[in-house]
Amino acid sequence: QVQMVESGGGVVQPGRSLRLSCATSGFIFSSYTFHWVRQAPGKGLEWVALVSYDGTDKYYADSVKGRFTISRDNSKNTLNLQMNNLRVEDTAVYFCAREDYDFWGRGTTVTVSS
Amino acid sequence: QAGLTQPPSVSKGLRQTATLTCTGNNNNVGDRGAVWLQQHQGHPPKLLCHRNNHRPSGISERFSASRSTNTASLTITGLQPEDEADYYCSAWDSTLSAWVFGGGTKLTVL
């Protein structure tokens, strides 16, 4: 069955970095586009970034452009999100989601606080 | 990035029908349609309808989606207590080259 498990969240100070990962199994990882979507406490969903099936195309929300980098390792069936220069407003649960939003991980929590 | 517009809340009675709306523009909803997601408190979102208005396997026939120009709609018939949740729409915006989400609608089943 399809499984997607995020990891790498934690508490970090503003300006620091964090790297999230999403380990997947149960399907052909290299055939799909993937998203990162986040949800701040008590707020709605916010799309963060997308990477194409082969990693050549990447798109970002304006709020993270220039600070976050999405990547993937098709040999390890893993999606990544490198988050640099973190801000308090980046505090959220970060979800990975498959191409059509048909499968989601349970999320990993990122808290940016001094 | 401008998002899609959803009413913050909708309340309907048990076994009634609720229609949730999601308004965008020609570059997003009007272009390729919207997906609909359901999220219960403390859980990840779940896909209810693809952009082509088709339901994934396992999703009840009580959920149906449609689109009229730049507004997507999700209709839920025969409301059940378990339908009480937050509902989000999302669409690819070809001008922004980004996915945009609606703010979500909290559905209350009375």
XYZ file of C-alpha atoms in Angstrom:
224
model
C 0.000 0.000 0.000
C 1.040 3.600 -0.508
C 2.980 5.060 2.395
C 4.424 8.530 2.774
C 6.221 9.478 5.970
C 7.661 12.902 6.678
C 10.562 13.512 9.024
C 13.019 16.211 9.979
C 10.757 18.658 11.760
C 11.699 20.318 15.004
C 12.210 23.564 16.868
C 14.664 26.009 15.325
C 15.615 29.638 15.795
C 14.827 32.279 13.169
C 17.471 32.449 10.476
C 18.498 28.809 10.898
C 17.987 25.899 8.518
C 16.111 22.611 8.540
C 15.813 19.763 6.048
C 12.620 17.793 5.752
C 12.308 14.418 4.093
C 9.394 12.335 2.900
C 10.053 8.615 2.559
C 7.671 6.795 0.262
C 6.823 3.219 -0.649
C 4.133 1.177 -2.344
C 4.225 2.836 -5.759
C 6.631 3.862 -8.526
C 8.055 7.019 -6.988
C 9.825 8.175 -10.134
C 6.557 8.381 -12.075
C 5.000 11.144 -9.990
C 5.223 14.838 -9.283
C 5.236 15.736 -5.579
C 4.203 18.676 -3.444
C 5.035 20.118 -0.078
C 2.018 21.722 1.575
C 2.017 23.353 4.990
C -0.539 24.307 7.581
C 0.160 26.908 10.238
C -1.476 26.338 13.633
C -5.217 26.897 13.334
C -4.908 28.020 9.721
C -5.673 26.631 6.286
C -3.526 24.753 3.815
C -0.763 26.576 1.952
C 1.011 25.112 -1.050
C 4.784 25.399 -0.687
C 6.543 23.739 -3.612
C 6.344 21.167 -6.384
C 8.939 19.001 -8.110
C 8.357 17.147 -11.361
C 8.783 13.381 -11.702
C 12.382 13.667 -12.865
C 13.349 16.654 -10.735
C 13.883 19.025 -13.626
C 10.922 21.305 -12.976
C 10.459 23.011 -9.626
C 7.954 25.624 -8.567
C 7.658 27.577 -5.332
C 5.194 29.759 -3.478
C 6.308 33.379 -3.347
C 6.484 33.140 0.454
C 9.351 30.634 0.292
C 11.034 31.425 -3.015
C 14.771 31.917 -2.600
C 14.787 30.299 0.858
C 13.405 26.792 0.304
C 14.627 24.174 -2.148
C 12.639 21.122 -3.113
C 14.470 18.058 -4.378
C 14.027 14.342 -4.822
C 16.102 11.199 -4.906
C 14.453 8.696 -7.213
C 16.963 6.021 -6.206
C 15.788 6.282 -2.607
C 12.103 7.084 -3.247
C 12.510 10.205 -1.144
C 11.330 13.794 -1.409
C 13.190 16.585 0.375
C 12.681 20.193 1.376
C 15.706 22.251 2.375
C 14.519 25.248 4.358
C 16.996 28.077 4.914
C 16.697 31.421 6.643
C 13.618 30.249 8.495
C 11.120 32.788 9.783
C 8.603 32.667 12.593
C 5.847 32.596 9.974
C 7.215 29.319 8.578
C 5.931 27.578 11.709
C 3.556 24.902 10.482
C 2.891 21.235 9.934
C 4.539 20.291 6.642
C 2.895 17.610 4.528
C 4.202 15.853 1.452
C 1.537 15.001 -1.107
C 1.558 13.015 -4.334
C 0.842 14.583 -7.701
C -2.974 14.704 -7.714
C -3.135 15.173 -3.941
C -4.380 11.600 -3.795
C -1.961 10.531 -1.062
C -0.557 12.511 1.836
C 1.836 11.901 4.672
C 0.799 12.620 8.244
C 3.042 15.664 8.401
C 6.032 16.853 10.406
C 5.941 19.904 12.661
C 8.327 22.809 12.205
C 8.445 25.468 14.899
C 10.519 28.572 14.355
C 10.981 30.475 17.566
C 13.657 32.371 19.413
C -0.139 34.816 -4.146
C -3.878 35.348 -4.506
C -5.835 32.367 -3.307
C -9.212 30.951 -4.137
C -12.292 32.209 -2.318
C -14.331 29.881 -0.134
C -17.005 30.778 2.423
C -15.493 30.357 5.915
C -18.379 28.306 7.233
C -21.515 26.440 6.184
C -24.076 24.829 8.486
C -26.670 22.290 7.402
C -28.896 19.766 9.067
C -28.468 16.009 9.205
C -29.457 14.307 5.917
C -29.639 17.670 4.139
C -27.556 18.747 1.150
C -24.654 21.167 1.359
C -23.037 22.922 -1.585
C -19.621 24.449 -1.019
C -18.213 26.947 -3.486
C -14.716 27.888 -4.573
C -14.203 30.959 -6.743
C -11.082 31.675 -8.738
C -10.368 33.153 -12.138
C -9.620 32.230 -15.744
C -6.049 31.316 -14.854
C -6.819 28.704 -12.219
C -10.307 27.268 -11.613
C -11.535 28.447 -15.007
C -8.541 26.890 -16.721
C -8.202 23.325 -15.438
C -10.684 23.042 -12.591
C -10.061 22.437 -8.905
C -9.449 19.537 -6.586
C -11.455 19.149 -3.394
C -9.991 17.976 -0.121
C -11.543 17.070 3.219
C -9.650 17.468 6.462
C -10.750 16.304 9.878
C -9.129 17.881 12.897
C -5.708 16.416 13.559
C -5.568 14.448 10.320
C -3.974 15.045 6.918
C -6.243 16.129 4.067
C -8.021 13.519 1.971
C -8.770 13.884 -1.735
C -12.497 13.934 -2.485
C -12.538 14.916 -6.152
C -9.956 15.259 -8.902
C -9.826 18.326 -11.154
C -11.907 16.439 -13.700
C -14.623 16.089 -11.038
C -14.060 12.362 -10.739
C -13.988 10.759 -7.304
C -11.078 8.552 -6.250
C -12.015 4.993 -5.427
C -13.469 4.661 -1.962
C -15.044 8.110 -1.858
C -18.783 8.065 -1.281
C -21.144 8.903 -4.127
C -22.640 11.485 -1.790
C -19.748 13.743 -2.793
C -19.878 15.303 -6.246
C -18.074 18.203 -7.871
C -18.872 20.534 -10.727
C -17.608 23.735 -12.269
C -19.200 26.759 -13.867
C -16.733 29.137 -15.479
C -14.495 30.253 -12.599
C -16.414 28.707 -9.714
C -16.025 25.129 -8.576
C -18.639 23.523 -6.364
C -18.697 20.505 -4.068
C -22.098 19.052 -3.277
C -22.572 16.698 -0.353
C -25.915 14.937 -0.160
C -27.461 13.122 2.787
C -25.209 14.858 5.308
C -23.820 12.614 8.036
C -22.115 13.544 11.309
C -18.779 12.353 9.916
C -19.026 14.939 7.118
C -18.327 17.646 9.666
C -14.839 18.778 8.649
C -12.870 21.458 6.835
C -13.083 21.442 3.053
C -10.453 22.944 0.772
C -10.264 23.553 -2.933
C -7.028 23.961 -4.855
C -6.086 24.699 -8.426
C -2.995 25.234 -10.558
C -2.602 28.862 -11.531
C -1.025 29.103 -14.962
C -0.115 32.773 -14.545
C 1.507 32.369 -11.135
C 2.994 28.958 -11.991
C 1.885 27.857 -8.572
C -0.869 25.925 -6.886
C -3.310 28.065 -4.940
C -5.620 26.995 -2.151
C -8.882 28.344 -0.898
C -9.051 29.438 2.712
C -11.234 26.458 3.538
C -14.858 26.017 4.551
C -15.771 24.609 7.933
C -18.860 22.445 7.479
C -21.045 21.963 10.523
C -23.713 19.254 10.493
C -26.496 20.218 12.872
